[in-house]
Amino acid sequence: LGYAVQYRDRRSLFFDADRDKDGLICQAEFLKVVRFLREMDISAAKEFIGINGSQSEAKNIEQWLERQGYQPSETVLSHIASMLTDNVCTLSDMLRILSMAREERAALIQQSGGLTEEHAERLCSRFRSRTDAGYQILPRDLERFMHELFRTPADSLKDRDFIASVIKDNCKGQGLDLAGACRSVLAYDNHHNEDQWRREQDAIEAAGFTVARVDELRRAHFEADYESHGMISKAKAYVALYEFLRLNPAQCEILKKQLDKLGDAGVEIDFAQFLNLASAIRPEGSLLGARNGR
């Protein structure tokens, strides 16, 4: 849809919209997210008019769009300038301007094969100059890039084999064009997300956590993820579970041993591993109650 929403804001919207707390967004819940986004647009537009009044210059609007997370092209900026009659800008005008910026952003996302903005930007930053010069992307270079992008552990042979496989599938001759590189990154991203979801479901089932407990743990993991990449360090996992569950000394020792067992694989902990750690501790009482008591 083209909305410029940062990771942490997206996750917050997800939590608010997920009414049944099952970790998934159904159609009705997705429509709720869209409604939240539209309300955010209206609020931002009203704030702009409240600060700048109805008299506004195109430069002010450009700067405002950039603060909202958009990077409008010269074409869009030209259209915006033509909309401003005598520099008068109404709420309807501001919402139309946001719509134009979103539509352009959505088109760019489609051109990059559906990659997230972060992945598309990093891919283009690494390889655009090479492909623009008429050269292909070498498979080994793309493979190295994807290992960096997805933080693939050195001993994760299954993931590394999958990455090599999707790159090979998208090769044209001895290398790849930018579209093929986008498809390769997207294929692994989808595979990675599906695998992560399955591991989370397995951990939930094994632990017997209720839906409410999973939601509370998900929020605890999210709040510890300051870098917003879905992973947290061992130290952050320890602090998050200690504070969230109010662990006693015996439970702290159990948690430390479980973290040590992870070895190098636990340098960064995703939500599935976080669930397994919480399950191993098995503290008394309600997670919700522990959280509310903080």
PDB file of C-alpha atoms in Angstrom, residues 111 168 182 241 259:
ATOM      1  CA  GLN A 111       9.639  -2.646  -9.018  1.00  0.00           C
ATOM      2  CA  LYS A 168      21.323 -20.570  -8.844  1.00  0.00           C
ATOM      3  CA  CYS A 182      15.606  -9.200  -5.837  1.00  0.00           C
ATOM      4  CA  LEU A 241      12.777 -12.355  31.123  1.00  0.00           C
ATOM      5  CA  LEU A 259      21.465 -19.390  27.652  1.00  0.00           C
TER       6      LEU A 259
END
